GROMACS .gro file of C-alpha atoms in nm:
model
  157
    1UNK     CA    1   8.889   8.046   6.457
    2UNK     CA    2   8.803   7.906   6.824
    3UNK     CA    3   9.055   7.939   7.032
    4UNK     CA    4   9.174   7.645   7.262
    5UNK     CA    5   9.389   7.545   7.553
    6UNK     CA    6   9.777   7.636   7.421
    7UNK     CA    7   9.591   7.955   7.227
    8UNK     CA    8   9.750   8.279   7.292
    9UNK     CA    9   9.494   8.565   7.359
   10UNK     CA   10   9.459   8.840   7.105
   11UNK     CA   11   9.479   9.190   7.199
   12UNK     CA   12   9.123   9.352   7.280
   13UNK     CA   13   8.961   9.661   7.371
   14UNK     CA   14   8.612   9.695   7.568
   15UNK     CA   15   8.433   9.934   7.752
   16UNK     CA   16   8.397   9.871   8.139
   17UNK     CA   17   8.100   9.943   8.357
   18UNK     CA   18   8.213  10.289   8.443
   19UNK     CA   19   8.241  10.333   8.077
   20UNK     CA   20   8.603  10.339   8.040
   21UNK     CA   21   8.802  10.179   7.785
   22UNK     CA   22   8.959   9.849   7.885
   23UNK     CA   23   9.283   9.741   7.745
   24UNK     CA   24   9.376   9.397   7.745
   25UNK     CA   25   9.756   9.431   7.725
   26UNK     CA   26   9.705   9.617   8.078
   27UNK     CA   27   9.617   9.262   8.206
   28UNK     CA   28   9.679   8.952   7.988
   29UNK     CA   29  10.040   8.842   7.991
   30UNK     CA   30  10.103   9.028   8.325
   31UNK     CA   31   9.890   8.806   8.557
   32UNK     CA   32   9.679   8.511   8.571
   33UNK     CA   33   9.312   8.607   8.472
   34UNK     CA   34   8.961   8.428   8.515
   35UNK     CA   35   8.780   8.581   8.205
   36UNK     CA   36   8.422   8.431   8.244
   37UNK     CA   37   8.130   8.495   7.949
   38UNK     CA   38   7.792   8.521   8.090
   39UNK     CA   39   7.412   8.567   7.933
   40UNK     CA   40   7.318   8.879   8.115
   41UNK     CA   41   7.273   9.106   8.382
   42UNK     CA   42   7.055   9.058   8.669
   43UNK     CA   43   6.947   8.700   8.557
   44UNK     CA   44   6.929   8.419   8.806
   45UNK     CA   45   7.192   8.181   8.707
   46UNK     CA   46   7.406   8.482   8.562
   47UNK     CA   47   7.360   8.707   8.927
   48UNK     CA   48   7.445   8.331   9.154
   49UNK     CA   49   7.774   8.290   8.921
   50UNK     CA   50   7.871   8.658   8.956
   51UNK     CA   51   7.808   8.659   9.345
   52UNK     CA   52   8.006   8.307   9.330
   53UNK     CA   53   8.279   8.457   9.188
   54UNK     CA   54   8.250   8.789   9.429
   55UNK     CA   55   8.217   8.580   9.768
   56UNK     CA   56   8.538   8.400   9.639
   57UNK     CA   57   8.682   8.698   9.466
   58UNK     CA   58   8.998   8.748   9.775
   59UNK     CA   59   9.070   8.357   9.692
   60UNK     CA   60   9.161   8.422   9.331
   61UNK     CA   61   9.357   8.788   9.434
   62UNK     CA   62   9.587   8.560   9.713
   63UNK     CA   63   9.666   8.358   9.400
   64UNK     CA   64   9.769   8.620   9.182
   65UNK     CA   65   9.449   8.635   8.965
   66UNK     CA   66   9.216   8.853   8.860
   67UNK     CA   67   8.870   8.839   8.747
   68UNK     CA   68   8.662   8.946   8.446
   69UNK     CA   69   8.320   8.920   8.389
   70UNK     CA   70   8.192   8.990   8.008
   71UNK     CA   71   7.857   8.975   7.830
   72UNK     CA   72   7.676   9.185   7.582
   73UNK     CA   73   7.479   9.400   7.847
   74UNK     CA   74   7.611   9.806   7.812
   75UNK     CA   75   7.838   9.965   8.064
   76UNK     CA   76   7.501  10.144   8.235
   77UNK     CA   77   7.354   9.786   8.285
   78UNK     CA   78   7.706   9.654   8.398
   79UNK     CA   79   7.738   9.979   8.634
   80UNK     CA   80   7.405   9.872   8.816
   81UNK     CA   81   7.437   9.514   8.839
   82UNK     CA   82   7.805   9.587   8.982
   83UNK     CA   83   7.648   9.804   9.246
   84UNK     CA   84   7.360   9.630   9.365
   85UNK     CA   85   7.556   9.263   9.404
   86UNK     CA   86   7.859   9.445   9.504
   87UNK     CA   87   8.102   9.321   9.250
   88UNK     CA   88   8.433   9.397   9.310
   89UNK     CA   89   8.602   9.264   8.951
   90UNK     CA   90   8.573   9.467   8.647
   91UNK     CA   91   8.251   9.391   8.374
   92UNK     CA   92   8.316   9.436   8.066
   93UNK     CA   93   8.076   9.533   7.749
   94UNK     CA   94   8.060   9.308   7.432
   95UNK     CA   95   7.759   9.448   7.248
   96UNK     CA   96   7.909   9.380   6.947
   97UNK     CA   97   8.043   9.075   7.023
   98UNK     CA   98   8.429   9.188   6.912
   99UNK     CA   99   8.541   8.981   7.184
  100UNK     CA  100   8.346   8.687   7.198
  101UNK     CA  101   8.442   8.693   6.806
  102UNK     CA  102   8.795   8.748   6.935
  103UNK     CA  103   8.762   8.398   7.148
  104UNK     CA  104   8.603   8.244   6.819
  105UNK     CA  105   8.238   8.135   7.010
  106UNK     CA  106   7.886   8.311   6.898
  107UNK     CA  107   7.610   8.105   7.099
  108UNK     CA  108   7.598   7.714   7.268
  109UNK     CA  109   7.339   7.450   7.271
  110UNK     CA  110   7.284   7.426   6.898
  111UNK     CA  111   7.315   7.820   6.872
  112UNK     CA  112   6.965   7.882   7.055
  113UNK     CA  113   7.154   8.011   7.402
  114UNK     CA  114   7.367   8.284   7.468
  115UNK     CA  115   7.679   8.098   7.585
  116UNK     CA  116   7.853   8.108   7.951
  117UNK     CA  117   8.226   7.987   7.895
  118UNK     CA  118   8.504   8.056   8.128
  119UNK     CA  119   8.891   8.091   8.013
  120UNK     CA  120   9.164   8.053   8.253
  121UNK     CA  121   9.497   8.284   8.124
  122UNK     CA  122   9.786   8.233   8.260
  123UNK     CA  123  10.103   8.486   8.271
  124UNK     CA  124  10.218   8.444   7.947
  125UNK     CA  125   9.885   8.493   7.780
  126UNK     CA  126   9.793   8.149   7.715
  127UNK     CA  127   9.518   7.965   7.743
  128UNK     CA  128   9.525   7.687   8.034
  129UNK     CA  129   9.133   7.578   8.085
  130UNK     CA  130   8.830   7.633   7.928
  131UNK     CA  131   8.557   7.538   8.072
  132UNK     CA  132   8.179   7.602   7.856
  133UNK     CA  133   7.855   7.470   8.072
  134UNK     CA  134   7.532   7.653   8.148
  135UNK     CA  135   7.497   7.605   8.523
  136UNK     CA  136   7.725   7.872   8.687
  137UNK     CA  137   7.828   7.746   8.982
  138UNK     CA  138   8.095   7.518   8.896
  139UNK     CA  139   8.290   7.768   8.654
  140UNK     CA  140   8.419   7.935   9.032
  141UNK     CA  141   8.505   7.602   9.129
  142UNK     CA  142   8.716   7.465   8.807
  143UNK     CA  143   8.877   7.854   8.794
  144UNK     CA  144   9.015   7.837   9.090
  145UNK     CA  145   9.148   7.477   9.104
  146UNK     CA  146   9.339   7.606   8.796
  147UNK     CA  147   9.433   7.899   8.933
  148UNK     CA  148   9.625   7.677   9.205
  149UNK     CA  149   9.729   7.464   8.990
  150UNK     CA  150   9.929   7.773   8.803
  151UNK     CA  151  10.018   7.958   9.091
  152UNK     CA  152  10.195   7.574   9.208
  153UNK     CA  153  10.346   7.621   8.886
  154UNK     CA  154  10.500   7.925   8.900
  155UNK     CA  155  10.651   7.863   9.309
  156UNK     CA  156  10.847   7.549   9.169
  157UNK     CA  157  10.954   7.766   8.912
   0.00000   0.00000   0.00000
């Protein structure tokens, strides 16, 4: 099943680049997160979306977001591309694909390319944008207009 906008995000588990387990249920439902899929590690596109989203990283934390990068790389690979572009969200490991399976997505462009899809979550655990293109440098721009958009939300509220 792919999951949609109005989907609510199942539970996962994943190891993080220091190699310690990450728990959804310590994030989803309790604030807004920017859960972006990329290729790999240390790739152009994949390195110019990461440092996108760490040289607008304080943005999303003002709004009440937080930021998750996930691909298939391992935690060692994570650990060292963390480091070297200074990456201040957490990376998560999906070499067995449990979470991508999780969002219901394997590959894009007629299955030949690893996909890069970004999911907007809001506070309840639901699903408010998804947005699926190659180029990375307009997933930090569409995150964080929703991002706004839900933090405008929740003020009125």
């Amino acid at each position: 099943m792919v999951l949609k906008v109005g989907d609510t995000v199942a539970h996962f588990i994943a190891i993080d680049s220091n190699g310690k387990m990450f728990d959804s249920l310590n994030f989803i439902g309790k604030k807004i997160i920017v859960l972006y899929f990329y290729p790999k590690d240390n790739t152009a596109i994949c390195t110019a979306q990461a440092c996108s989203f760490r040289d607008r990283y304080q943005e999303f934390q003002d709004l009440g977001a937080e930021v998750i990068g996930v691909s298939a790389d391992d935690s060692a690979s994570h650990l060292v591309f963390a480091n070297e572009h200074k990456l201040p969200f957490t990376l998560l490991s999906d070499q067995d694909g449990a979470v991508k399976s999780i969002f219901g997505f394997q590959k894009s462009l007629f299955g030949l390319l690893p996909a890069r899809i970004t999911y907007v979550i809001n506070r309840q655990g639901v699903i408010t944008m998804i947005f699926n293109n190659l180029l990375g440098g307009q997933h930090i721009v569409r995150a964080l207009e929703e991002v706004k958009k839900l933090q405008v939300g929740n003020i009125k509220k």
